[in-house]
Structure formats: C-alpha cells, structure tokens
Short mmCIF file of C-alpha atoms and ligand atoms in Angstrom, two decimals:
data_model
loop_
_atom_site.label_atom_id
_atom_site.label_comp_id
_atom_site.label_asym_id
_atom_site.label_seq_id
_atom_site.Cartn_x
_atom_site.Cartn_y
_atom_site.Cartn_z
CA MET Z 29 -17.68 67.66 -35.20
CA SER Z 30 -14.09 67.81 -34.85
CA TYR Z 31 -11.64 69.51 -32.49
CA GLU Z 32 -7.89 69.78 -32.41
CA LYS Z 33 -7.99 69.58 -28.50
CA VAL Z 34 -10.95 67.14 -27.67
CA GLU Z 35 -10.82 63.68 -28.44
CA VAL Z 36 -14.12 62.44 -29.62
CA PRO Z 37 -15.63 59.14 -28.32
CA GLU Z 38 -15.97 56.43 -30.59
CA ASP Z 39 -19.76 55.20 -29.53
CA GLY Z 40 -22.21 57.97 -28.84
CA GLU Z 41 -24.61 60.19 -30.15
CA PRO Z 42 -24.69 64.01 -29.47
CA ILE Z 43 -28.00 65.45 -27.80
CA THR Z 44 -29.54 68.09 -29.85
CA LEU Z 45 -32.51 70.67 -29.17
CA ALA Z 46 -35.84 68.91 -30.11
CA ASP Z 47 -37.71 72.56 -29.45
CA GLU Z 48 -36.21 75.68 -30.10
CA GLU Z 49 -38.87 77.61 -28.01
CA THR Z 50 -38.99 75.21 -24.81
CA GLY Z 51 -35.30 74.24 -24.85
CA ALA Z 52 -36.55 70.65 -24.98
CA LEU Z 53 -33.60 68.15 -25.53
CA ASP Z 54 -33.67 64.68 -27.67
CA VAL Z 55 -31.35 62.13 -25.47
CA PRO Z 56 -30.08 59.47 -27.39
CA GLU Z 57 -30.05 56.05 -25.33
CA THR Z 58 -25.99 56.94 -25.05
CA PRO Z 59 -25.67 60.68 -25.41
CA ILE Z 60 -22.04 62.08 -25.48
CA ILE Z 61 -21.73 63.85 -22.23
CA PRO Z 62 -18.67 65.70 -21.78
CA ILE Z 63 -16.44 65.97 -18.47
CA ILE Z 64 -14.23 68.06 -16.89
CA HIS Z 65 -12.71 66.23 -13.63
CA GLY Z 66 -11.28 69.54 -12.57
CA ASP Z 67 -8.15 71.30 -10.53
CA GLY Z 68 -7.18 69.78 -6.94
CA ILE Z 69 -9.88 67.33 -5.53
CA GLY Z 70 -11.61 67.39 -8.84
CA ARG Z 71 -8.78 64.35 -10.12
CA ASP Z 72 -10.56 62.72 -6.99
CA VAL Z 73 -14.33 63.64 -7.09
CA GLY Z 74 -14.13 63.65 -11.10
CA PRO Z 75 -13.77 59.93 -11.82
CA ALA Z 76 -15.80 58.88 -8.61
CA ALA Z 77 -18.91 60.59 -9.97
CA GLN Z 78 -18.30 59.05 -13.47
CA GLN Z 79 -18.31 55.84 -12.18
CA VAL Z 80 -21.70 56.07 -10.00
CA LEU Z 81 -23.40 58.02 -13.18
CA ASP Z 82 -21.81 55.19 -15.36
CA ALA Z 83 -23.74 52.15 -12.83
CA ALA Z 84 -26.89 54.67 -12.84
CA ALA Z 85 -27.40 54.58 -16.68
CA GLU Z 86 -26.39 50.76 -17.21
CA ALA Z 87 -28.73 49.58 -14.24
CA THR Z 88 -31.60 51.73 -16.31
CA GLY Z 89 -30.88 50.15 -19.66
CA ARG Z 90 -28.65 53.21 -20.97
CA SER Z 91 -25.21 54.52 -21.12
CA ILE Z 92 -22.78 57.78 -21.35
CA ALA Z 93 -19.90 58.02 -23.74
CA TRP Z 94 -18.00 60.64 -21.83
CA MET Z 95 -16.16 62.96 -23.55
CA ARG Z 96 -13.18 64.01 -21.47
CA LEU Z 97 -12.18 67.78 -21.77
CA TYR Z 98 -9.51 70.29 -20.23
CA ALA Z 99 -9.86 73.29 -18.69
CA GLY Z 100 -7.36 74.98 -15.84
CA ALA Z 101 -4.23 73.22 -14.61
CA SER Z 102 -4.81 70.32 -16.62
CA ALA Z 103 -5.43 72.34 -19.63
CA ARG Z 104 -2.35 74.76 -18.97
CA GLU Z 105 -0.28 70.94 -18.87
CA LYS Z 106 -1.74 69.71 -21.63
CA TYR Z 107 -2.05 72.78 -24.47
CA ASP Z 108 -0.10 75.86 -22.22
CA GLU Z 109 -3.74 77.39 -22.17
CA ASN Z 110 -6.20 77.97 -19.02
CA LEU Z 111 -9.39 77.26 -21.64
CA PRO Z 112 -8.98 75.84 -25.22
CA ASP Z 113 -11.98 77.31 -27.34
CA ASP Z 114 -12.37 73.64 -28.35
CA THR Z 115 -13.16 73.00 -24.78
CA VAL Z 116 -16.27 75.55 -24.45
CA ARG Z 117 -17.31 74.68 -28.40
CA ALA Z 118 -17.31 71.19 -27.08
CA ILE Z 119 -19.72 71.88 -24.32
CA ARG Z 120 -21.71 74.44 -26.25
CA GLU Z 121 -22.68 71.83 -29.06
CA HIS Z 122 -22.89 68.82 -27.02
CA ARG Z 123 -25.28 70.77 -24.69
CA VAL Z 124 -25.08 68.72 -21.47
CA ALA Z 125 -21.78 68.50 -19.51
CA ILE Z 126 -20.54 67.85 -16.23
CA LYS Z 127 -17.43 70.07 -14.75
CA GLY Z 128 -15.31 69.31 -11.41
CA PRO Z 129 -14.10 72.65 -9.26
CA LEU Z 130 -11.47 74.85 -11.07
CA THR Z 131 -9.18 76.56 -8.70
CA THR Z 132 -9.03 80.77 -9.45
CA PRO Z 133 -5.81 81.84 -7.96
CA VAL Z 134 -6.54 85.14 -6.06
CA GLY Z 135 -5.35 88.59 -7.12
CA ALA Z 136 -5.62 90.68 -10.38
CA GLY Z 137 -4.78 89.66 -14.17
CA PHE Z 138 -6.38 86.12 -13.83
CA ARG Z 139 -10.56 85.95 -14.12
CA SER Z 140 -12.22 82.96 -12.92
CA LEU Z 141 -12.28 80.18 -15.27
CA ASN Z 142 -15.80 79.25 -13.72
CA VAL Z 143 -17.27 82.87 -14.22
CA ALA Z 144 -15.54 82.81 -17.88
CA LEU Z 145 -17.62 79.19 -19.03
CA ARG Z 146 -20.87 80.70 -17.18
CA LYS Z 147 -20.70 83.60 -19.37
CA LYS Z 148 -19.08 82.05 -22.74
CA LEU Z 149 -22.08 79.67 -22.34
CA ASP Z 150 -24.76 82.05 -21.40
CA LEU Z 151 -25.56 80.09 -18.41
CA TYR Z 152 -27.45 82.56 -16.66
CA ALA Z 153 -29.44 80.48 -13.86
CA ASN Z 154 -27.12 78.73 -11.11
CA VAL Z 155 -29.53 75.83 -9.57
CA ARG Z 156 -28.83 74.79 -6.25
CA PRO Z 157 -31.43 71.61 -4.80
CA THR Z 158 -30.42 71.78 -0.94
CA TYR Z 159 -32.15 68.59 0.46
CA HIS Z 160 -31.05 66.43 3.44
CA LEU Z 161 -29.79 62.88 3.00
CA ASP Z 162 -30.41 60.43 6.10
CA GLY Z 163 -27.31 59.93 8.21
CA VAL Z 164 -25.77 63.34 7.29
CA PRO Z 165 -24.65 65.61 10.75
CA SER Z 166 -26.32 68.62 10.77
CA PRO Z 167 -26.25 72.22 12.81
CA VAL Z 168 -29.62 72.07 13.21
CA THR Z 169 -32.56 69.93 14.98
CA ASP Z 170 -34.22 68.91 11.77
CA PRO Z 171 -32.95 69.39 8.77
CA SER Z 172 -35.22 67.17 7.01
CA GLN Z 173 -37.11 70.40 6.72
CA MET Z 174 -34.87 71.52 4.33
CA ASP Z 175 -36.09 70.88 0.66
CA MET Z 176 -35.06 73.99 -1.24
CA VAL Z 177 -34.27 74.59 -4.99
CA ASN Z 178 -32.22 77.64 -5.25
CA PHE Z 179 -32.04 79.83 -8.41
CA ARG Z 180 -29.33 82.36 -8.34
CA GLU Z 181 -28.85 84.93 -11.95
CA ASN Z 182 -25.26 84.05 -12.69
CA THR Z 183 -24.58 86.61 -15.28
CA GLU Z 184 -25.73 90.41 -13.55
CA ASP Z 185 -25.36 92.61 -10.25
CA VAL Z 186 -21.96 93.58 -8.78
CA TYR Z 187 -20.80 89.88 -10.37
CA ALA Z 188 -21.18 91.39 -13.86
CA GLY Z 189 -17.14 92.56 -13.44
CA ILE Z 190 -18.09 96.51 -13.77
CA GLU Z 191 -15.81 97.66 -11.28
CA PHE Z 192 -13.18 100.60 -10.83
CA GLU Z 193 -10.05 100.69 -8.43
CA ALA Z 194 -9.11 103.13 -6.45
CA GLY Z 195 -6.56 105.87 -7.46
CA THR Z 196 -7.30 105.21 -11.19
CA ASP Z 197 -8.44 107.93 -13.92
CA GLU Z 198 -11.60 105.61 -14.45
CA VAL Z 199 -13.11 105.84 -10.57
CA GLN Z 200 -11.84 109.53 -10.61
CA GLN Z 201 -14.18 109.75 -13.84
CA VAL Z 202 -17.01 107.73 -12.51
CA LYS Z 203 -17.12 109.34 -9.20
CA GLU Z 204 -17.20 113.08 -10.85
CA PHE Z 205 -20.26 111.86 -13.19
CA VAL Z 206 -22.14 110.33 -10.14
CA GLU Z 207 -21.45 113.93 -7.97
CA GLU Z 208 -21.56 116.19 -10.34
CA GLU Z 209 -23.58 115.21 -13.78
CA MET Z 210 -26.41 112.85 -11.45
CA GLY Z 211 -26.66 115.38 -8.22
CA PHE Z 212 -24.88 113.11 -5.84
CA ASP Z 213 -22.67 115.70 -4.17
CA SER Z 214 -21.32 114.64 -0.91
CA THR Z 215 -22.55 111.13 -0.77
CA ILE Z 216 -19.40 109.70 -1.48
CA HIS Z 217 -16.80 109.96 0.87
CA ASP Z 218 -13.23 112.15 0.12
CA GLY Z 219 -10.30 110.11 -0.14
CA PRO Z 220 -9.09 106.45 -2.08
CA VAL Z 221 -12.78 105.04 -3.26
CA GLY Z 222 -13.42 101.70 -5.14
CA ILE Z 223 -16.60 101.88 -7.34
CA GLY Z 224 -18.58 98.87 -8.49
CA ILE Z 225 -21.69 99.02 -10.70
CA LYS Z 226 -24.90 96.83 -10.36
CA PRO Z 227 -26.84 96.18 -13.06
CA ILE Z 228 -30.39 94.47 -12.84
CA THR Z 229 -32.43 94.13 -15.94
CA GLU Z 230 -35.59 93.41 -17.07
CA PHE Z 231 -34.45 90.90 -19.32
CA GLY Z 232 -31.73 89.11 -16.81
CA THR Z 233 -34.93 88.92 -13.86
CA LYS Z 234 -37.63 87.66 -16.01
CA ARG Z 235 -35.59 84.66 -17.68
CA LEU Z 236 -34.21 83.68 -14.61
CA VAL Z 237 -37.91 83.91 -12.70
CA ARG Z 238 -39.50 81.87 -15.53
CA ARG Z 239 -37.23 78.90 -15.29
CA ALA Z 240 -37.84 79.09 -11.32
CA ILE Z 241 -41.73 79.26 -11.91
CA GLU Z 242 -41.69 76.78 -15.14
CA TYR Z 243 -39.47 74.38 -12.57
CA ALA Z 244 -41.58 74.61 -9.60
CA ILE Z 245 -44.78 73.51 -12.07
CA ALA Z 246 -43.00 70.80 -13.22
CA ASN Z 247 -41.94 69.36 -9.97
CA ASP Z 248 -45.21 69.68 -8.40
CA ARG Z 249 -43.67 72.57 -5.89
CA ASP Z 250 -45.64 74.77 -3.33
CA SER Z 251 -44.34 77.89 -3.88
CA VAL Z 252 -41.74 80.38 -5.41
CA THR Z 253 -40.22 83.08 -3.52
CA LEU Z 254 -38.71 86.17 -4.70
CA VAL Z 255 -35.73 87.08 -2.28
CA HIS Z 256 -34.53 90.82 -2.64
CA LYS Z 257 -33.49 93.91 -0.76
CA GLY Z 258 -36.23 96.25 -2.32
CA ASN Z 259 -36.43 98.13 0.36
CA ILE Z 260 -33.03 99.86 -0.02
CA MET Z 261 -32.02 98.57 -3.40
CA LYS Z 262 -35.63 99.95 -5.01
CA PHE Z 263 -34.20 100.47 -8.65
CA THR Z 264 -32.32 97.43 -8.85
CA GLU Z 265 -33.52 94.61 -6.28
CA GLY Z 266 -36.72 96.63 -5.77
CA ALA Z 267 -37.33 96.13 -9.91
CA PHE Z 268 -36.18 92.06 -9.59
CA ARG Z 269 -38.89 91.58 -7.36
CA ASP Z 270 -41.29 94.15 -9.62
CA TRP Z 271 -40.36 92.32 -12.61
CA GLY Z 272 -40.89 89.07 -10.89
CA TYR Z 273 -43.97 89.54 -10.15
CA GLU Z 274 -44.63 90.85 -13.64
CA VAL Z 275 -43.47 87.65 -15.42
CA ASP Z 276 -45.76 85.50 -13.44
CA GLU Z 277 -48.57 87.59 -14.37
CA GLU Z 278 -47.95 87.90 -17.82
CA LYS Z 279 -47.25 84.22 -18.00
CA TYR Z 280 -48.41 81.95 -15.44
CA ALA Z 281 -51.54 83.38 -14.06
CA ASP Z 282 -53.73 80.54 -14.28
CA VAL Z 283 -51.34 78.22 -12.09
CA THR Z 284 -49.93 80.41 -9.77
CA ILE Z 285 -51.44 82.94 -7.01
CA THR Z 286 -50.10 85.32 -5.11
CA GLU Z 287 -49.57 85.62 -1.65
CA ASP Z 288 -52.67 88.15 -0.88
CA GLU Z 289 -54.63 85.94 -3.36
CA LEU Z 290 -53.73 82.90 -0.91
CA TRP Z 291 -54.56 84.47 2.23
CA ASP Z 292 -58.11 86.75 0.63
CA GLU Z 293 -59.08 83.72 -1.57
CA TYR Z 294 -57.86 80.27 0.23
CA ASP Z 295 -57.93 81.33 3.78
CA GLY Z 296 -54.32 80.72 3.68
CA GLU Z 297 -54.67 76.81 2.22
CA ALA Z 298 -53.60 77.04 -1.26
CA PRO Z 299 -54.88 74.52 -3.43
CA ASP Z 300 -52.60 71.43 -4.70
CA ASP Z 301 -52.14 72.27 -8.54
CA VAL Z 302 -51.19 75.90 -7.75
CA VAL Z 303 -47.71 77.81 -7.06
CA VAL Z 304 -48.07 80.55 -4.39
CA VAL Z 305 -45.31 83.46 -5.23
CA LYS Z 306 -44.30 85.19 -2.73
CA ASP Z 307 -41.23 87.33 -1.91
CA ARG Z 308 -39.03 87.92 0.92
CA ILE Z 309 -36.62 90.91 2.02
CA ALA Z 310 -33.27 88.99 1.93
CA ASP Z 311 -31.97 89.85 5.39
CA ASN Z 312 -35.41 88.51 6.94
CA MET Z 313 -35.34 85.36 4.47
CA LEU Z 314 -32.22 84.36 6.04
CA GLN Z 315 -34.24 84.45 9.17
CA GLN Z 316 -36.76 82.54 8.13
CA LEU Z 317 -34.55 80.10 6.23
CA LEU Z 318 -33.22 78.59 9.73
CA THR Z 319 -36.67 79.52 12.05
CA ARG Z 320 -39.37 78.62 9.18
CA THR Z 321 -37.41 76.11 7.14
CA GLY Z 322 -40.59 74.49 5.76
CA GLU Z 323 -42.39 77.20 4.18
CA TYR Z 324 -39.61 77.69 1.82
CA ASP Z 325 -39.64 75.90 -1.84
CA VAL Z 326 -38.39 77.24 -5.02
CA ILE Z 327 -36.22 80.36 -4.58
CA ALA Z 328 -35.24 83.06 -7.18
CA THR Z 329 -32.86 85.93 -6.34
CA MET Z 330 -30.02 87.85 -7.59
CA ASN Z 331 -26.81 86.95 -7.76
CA LEU Z 332 -25.08 88.21 -4.88
CA ASN Z 333 -27.96 86.87 -2.13
CA GLY Z 334 -28.22 83.83 -4.32
CA ASP Z 335 -24.70 83.28 -3.31
CA TYR Z 336 -25.27 83.92 0.81
CA LEU Z 337 -28.57 82.17 0.43
CA SER Z 338 -27.46 78.94 -0.79
CA ASP Z 339 -24.24 78.68 0.99
CA ALA Z 340 -26.07 79.24 3.98
CA ALA Z 341 -28.88 76.73 3.27
CA GLY Z 342 -25.98 74.09 2.30
CA ALA Z 343 -24.33 74.43 5.70
CA GLN Z 344 -28.05 73.19 7.52
CA ILE Z 345 -27.88 69.90 5.31
CA GLY Z 346 -24.27 69.17 5.94
CA GLY Z 347 -22.07 71.19 4.00
CA LEU Z 348 -19.71 71.53 0.82
CA GLY Z 349 -18.28 67.79 0.91
CA ILE Z 350 -22.36 67.26 -0.08
CA ALA Z 351 -23.81 70.47 -1.83
CA PRO Z 352 -24.50 69.89 -5.66
CA GLY Z 353 -25.19 72.23 -8.26
CA ALA Z 354 -25.97 73.24 -12.13
CA ASN Z 355 -25.81 76.07 -14.33
CA PHE Z 356 -28.70 76.53 -16.86
CA GLY Z 357 -28.99 78.27 -20.14
CA ASP Z 358 -31.80 77.48 -23.09
CA GLY Z 359 -31.30 73.94 -23.72
CA ARG Z 360 -27.85 73.51 -21.96
CA CYS Z 361 -26.56 72.25 -18.93
CA LEU Z 362 -23.42 72.54 -16.76
CA ALA Z 363 -23.22 70.61 -13.70
CA GLU Z 364 -20.80 71.27 -11.06
CA PRO Z 365 -20.90 70.96 -7.23
CA VAL Z 366 -20.58 74.04 -5.17
CA HIS Z 367 -17.32 73.41 -3.66
CA GLY Z 368 -13.81 74.20 -5.05
CA SER Z 369 -10.71 72.25 -5.80
CA ALA Z 370 -9.48 72.14 -1.80
CA PRO Z 371 -5.83 72.19 -3.06
CA LYS Z 372 -4.72 70.42 0.25
CA TYR Z 373 -6.25 67.43 -0.51
CA ALA Z 374 -5.81 67.13 -3.92
CA GLY Z 375 -5.00 63.49 -5.06
CA GLU Z 376 -5.59 62.42 -1.58
CA ASN Z 377 -8.17 60.34 -2.26
CA LYS Z 378 -9.71 61.27 1.13
CA VAL Z 379 -12.53 63.69 0.00
CA ASN Z 380 -16.38 63.32 -0.33
CA PRO Z 381 -17.50 62.62 -3.46
CA THR Z 382 -20.81 63.18 -2.99
CA ALA Z 383 -21.67 67.09 -3.95
CA MET Z 384 -20.10 65.80 -7.58
CA ILE Z 385 -22.24 62.96 -7.41
CA LEU Z 386 -25.28 64.63 -7.11
CA SER Z 387 -24.41 67.45 -9.17
CA GLY Z 388 -24.35 64.54 -12.00
CA ARG Z 389 -27.98 63.13 -10.49
CA ILE Z 390 -29.10 66.85 -11.59
CA MET Z 391 -27.79 66.18 -14.90
CA LEU Z 392 -29.70 63.07 -15.71
CA GLU Z 393 -32.58 64.71 -14.51
CA TYR Z 394 -32.25 67.00 -17.15
CA LEU Z 395 -31.96 64.47 -19.48
CA GLY Z 396 -35.09 63.12 -18.30
CA TRP Z 397 -33.54 60.00 -16.77
CA ASN Z 398 -35.40 60.33 -13.64
CA ASP Z 399 -35.19 56.77 -12.78
CA ALA Z 400 -31.35 56.63 -12.98
CA ALA Z 401 -31.31 60.28 -10.88
CA ASP Z 402 -33.46 58.37 -8.00
CA LEU Z 403 -31.29 55.57 -8.17
CA VAL Z 404 -28.47 57.82 -7.97
CA ARG Z 405 -30.05 59.62 -4.25
CA GLU Z 406 -31.62 56.59 -2.77
CA ALA Z 407 -28.08 54.84 -3.08
CA VAL Z 408 -25.98 57.51 -1.73
CA GLU Z 409 -28.24 57.92 0.99
CA GLU Z 410 -28.35 54.22 1.81
CA THR Z 411 -24.69 54.32 1.82
CA ILE Z 412 -24.11 57.02 4.37
CA SER Z 413 -26.92 56.04 6.74
CA SER Z 414 -25.26 52.85 6.73
CA GLY Z 415 -22.28 54.99 8.19
CA THR Z 416 -19.74 54.23 5.06
CA VAL Z 417 -18.63 57.98 4.95
CA THR Z 418 -15.28 59.84 3.93
CA TYR Z 419 -13.33 61.53 6.46
CA ASP Z 420 -15.56 65.08 6.72
CA LEU Z 421 -18.74 63.32 8.06
CA HIS Z 422 -17.05 60.36 10.03
CA ARG Z 423 -15.23 63.00 12.23
CA GLN Z 424 -18.92 64.63 13.04
CA ILE Z 425 -20.46 61.26 13.06
CA GLU Z 426 -20.35 58.14 16.42
CA GLY Z 427 -18.89 54.91 14.83
CA GLY Z 428 -19.32 54.57 10.90
CA THR Z 429 -16.34 53.15 8.45
CA LYS Z 430 -13.93 55.93 7.22
CA VAL Z 431 -13.38 55.05 3.75
CA ALA Z 432 -11.38 56.65 0.80
CA THR Z 433 -13.41 58.99 -2.00
CA SER Z 434 -13.16 55.54 -4.73
CA GLU Z 435 -14.00 53.20 -2.15
CA PHE Z 436 -17.36 55.72 -1.00
CA ALA Z 437 -17.93 55.49 -5.04
CA GLU Z 438 -17.66 51.72 -4.92
CA ASN Z 439 -20.38 51.33 -1.99
CA VAL Z 440 -22.76 53.65 -4.16
CA VAL Z 441 -22.15 51.44 -7.21
CA GLU Z 442 -22.84 48.07 -4.63
CA LYS Z 443 -26.13 50.28 -3.71
CA ILE Z 444 -27.26 51.02 -7.21
CA HIS Z 445 -26.98 47.28 -8.17
CA ASP Z 446 -28.94 45.93 -5.31
CA LEU Z 447 -31.42 48.56 -5.59
CA ALA Z 448 -32.01 48.57 -9.60
P1 NAD O 29 -12.91 74.42 -1.14
O1 NAD O 29 -14.39 74.26 -1.38
O2 NAD O 29 -12.03 74.41 -2.06
O3 NAD O 29 -12.34 74.53 0.34
C1 NAD O 29 -12.87 74.86 1.61
C2 NAD O 29 -13.10 73.71 2.44
O4 NAD O 29 -13.96 72.73 2.42
C3 NAD O 29 -11.49 72.41 2.15
O5 NAD O 29 -10.47 73.16 2.78
C4 NAD O 29 -12.48 71.56 3.01
O6 NAD O 29 -12.30 71.34 4.47
C5 NAD O 29 -13.90 71.34 2.41
N1 NAD O 29 -14.12 70.57 1.51
C6 NAD O 29 -14.54 71.14 0.10
N2 NAD O 29 -14.87 70.48 -0.53
C7 NAD O 29 -14.94 69.23 0.08
C8 NAD O 29 -15.29 67.54 -0.12
N3 NAD O 29 -15.72 67.14 -1.63
N4 NAD O 29 -15.36 66.69 0.94
C9 NAD O 29 -14.92 67.19 1.83
N5 NAD O 29 -14.49 68.36 2.26
C10 NAD O 29 -14.51 69.51 1.09
O7 NAD O 29 -12.87 76.34 -1.22
P2 NAD O 29 -11.87 77.64 -1.19
O8 NAD O 29 -10.44 76.65 -0.23
O9 NAD O 29 -11.99 78.73 -0.83
O10 NAD O 29 -11.31 77.43 -2.63
C11 NAD O 29 -10.24 76.64 -3.39
C12 NAD O 29 -10.04 77.30 -5.01
O11 NAD O 29 -11.43 76.47 -5.54
C13 NAD O 29 -9.92 78.32 -5.18
O12 NAD O 29 -8.86 78.29 -5.92
C14 NAD O 29 -11.52 78.62 -5.56
O13 NAD O 29 -11.51 79.89 -6.39
C15 NAD O 29 -12.01 77.76 -6.36
N6 NAD O 29 -13.39 77.60 -6.16
C16 NAD O 29 -13.63 77.15 -7.56
C17 NAD O 29 -15.16 76.84 -7.64
C18 NAD O 29 -15.71 76.19 -8.95
O14 NAD O 29 -14.74 75.66 -9.34
N7 NAD O 29 -17.30 76.07 -9.16
C19 NAD O 29 -16.35 77.18 -6.72
C20 NAD O 29 -15.35 77.30 -5.30
C21 NAD O 29 -14.07 77.83 -5.01
#
C-alpha cells in the first residue's frame, strides 16, 4: 500500500479480513495500527495512550507498528487540508485504528471531521462501554451498579444533516409540500421556521440492533434494551423498536427471549444462557438509569437518544476524562474517547488520558487480545485506586497525588509490568 501523505511503518503487517460474512479479522502478531493524536489535548492523551497500549501488547508477547496519520489542525499545518484522502484510505485499508479528539469550530461552513470520518468509513455503530473504575469519584451512591454498553446508531436520525434553514427557498418549499401535499395544514406556526428530517430506516436499524445482540451473546450479557420514543414518533422511533424485535425474531430466536416470555415462561428468572430483549421509552430509561441501574446491560438506540443516554451514563461513573468509545462498521473499528479537544488545556500535560487509554482497550478487545485489554483495565484501576490521578479526579477526592498526563501513563505502564 502506498500513500503520499502517510508514512508506512517499516515493521508490521496489515490486518486483513478473515471472513466476509462475519467481519472476523486476521490479526498478525505485529499489526499496523493507524493513530491520529488529534487536536487540542489530543497531543497530550494520544502519546500517553500509545505508551500504555505498547506496554500491554509487549507484556502479552505482541507489538504494534503504529502508523501516524493526520487530520484536523495537524493536517492543516502539514498539508493545508482538514482530512486528507490518504488518511481515510489508510484507516479503511488497515481496518482498526484509534484517534484522539478533533476540533469542530462552531458556525456554518465547517462540517465535523468526526462525522465525516464516520460517514466515509460507514462506521454505523458508536459503542460506549460505561463501567465504574474503583477509586473514581461519582455523584451516585453506588456507581459499581453501572456496567452498560451503549450501541448508538451513527448514520441516521436527525444527525443525517437533512436540514433547511429559516428564510431560505428550500425551507419554504418543504413547508409548502408538508402543508399542501401531505395535508399537515396549520401544524407549523407561521413565520420563520427551520425544518429537519429524521430518517430511520429498516436497514440502519437492523444492522445496529444485530450488532448489539451479537455483542450481548458473545460477551455473556443478560439483556439488550431497545430505547426509543415510539409513543410519540411512531413511524421513526416506533419503527426502530418494531424492526429491532423483528431482527431478533428472525435471527436470534433460539438464544434470546422477550420480556413477556421472561415472565410468562420463566417467572422473571432468565436462564443463564439466554439474552432478554426488551424495550424502554427514552424518558423512562433516563430515570431508570439512575434508579434501577443494575437492570440495564446492553442498550441499542438511535443517534440522538444514544448521545444523551451515553453522556448521562458517563456522568454516573465519573465523567468525560474516563469515558471511552469506539465506532464500528463491518470488519472495521475506529476507537476514540468520548471527550473533545478541550482547547484550553491543550499541550499542558494536565488532562486525564484514561478515556483515550480505555478506548484503546476496546480496540485491543476487537483484535481478540483480551489478555492485553484486561491488563490495561486492571493497571488503570490500580493506578487510580492508589490515589495517583490527574487534576480532574484529584480535585474530587481527599488526599491522593496529582500527576501530569505523561506521569499517569508512566504509572499505568509500571502497573502493567507488575501485573504481567
Ligand atoms: P470537551 O470534551 O473538549 O471539553 C469539555 C470539558 O471537559 C473541558 O473543558 C474539561 O474540563 C473536561 N475534559 C474533557 N476531556 C478531559 C480529559 N481528558 N481530562 C480531564 N478533563 C477533560 O468538550 P467541548 O469543550 O464541548 O468541545 C471542544 C471541541 O472538541 C469542540 O470543537 C468540539 O466540536 C470537539 N469535540 C470533538 C469530539 C471528537 O473528536 N470525537 C467530541 C466532542 C467534542
């Protein structure tokens, strides 16, 4: 593979697809893994995560050949463009990559590079595991109840970008069509209006729900909850719920049961080897997240609900500095922390690299390197519980030692060596 704007590492081999049907990967001992450090604090957390992931790979008899890619400010500096085609191509061809945050300036004319990357690579599932790490301060009394994995549809819903600005000819045409052709007269108030369209497709829903159910089965999870607001948005969010149950029935009926079956046939006690598929209305779900946390496990939902829900869940277990994520397509993964580029802390060697490190952990699991992934979690948890923390956690706990981003990473690496 040759690129103009990407340097290919001398060692390492590319990851390839082992099975077209299942998306299973063939992972060499030294895979080439693209990394974008990112904008703002990306320059702090990117190298810190790289160091920890290297240590975990080496401690389990492997290594990573990093391929440094550029996007956002670093790409503008080097190549005078935001998202070089070579960057996208290198991720597409190498299948598994990790990125730090990219800044999206507010205002018209600048599309989010994160959204562009997800679209170009068809990364349709945004996955955010939310679990509590020992020692991390939390606003709830028992944060250990939280162990959820949120599957958020990444390509449709009101995020599809089909929006019409107030005062334009386009919005007028859409309004007239809706009122005159579709019969919704007097539904939209007079005067300036902005209109957005919310597409929810059977295709988009089924591939997302399939991924969530398959994850639950593969990881011995108890349940998958479809979260929707179908009582109000019947033909979009209601359809999501119906198509979700449909794909469950079509493909997984022998390993899943519905909540009705759970009560009718099993008296509320699910057998160990089945996954319960249930649904909740989004507003109720946001309450239950707090009041009945332990009853939720894998969540499958649409783009906007998923955004709200995963941030709310993240707050319960300690907030942005520790919240990891990854975007998946078929046979493809781009790991990235939930947080943004926090420009005011950029380059200060101050912020928490845990979110980026644990995003790397998701990537290791996807490679099938579960031993390395477990080491990363244990080492991070031990470092934090020993009171060695960055400023964000330090101000919330008593005692403890406040360390820089790089020192935190060095401590985690030491723990990996101790644990291995
Ligand atoms: P942000 O996540 O960058 O920062 C908000 C606040 O959270 C920070 O001021 C800081 O107090 C805290 N914080 C974030 N990361 C932290 C860490 N690792 N350790 C400790 N504290 C941390 O959100 P924002 O200010 O809304 O966005 C800034 C920029 O990032 C925007 O341009 C936005 O578009 C972009 N962004 C990018 C992504 C992404 O690349 N996936 C995600 C969200 C926001």
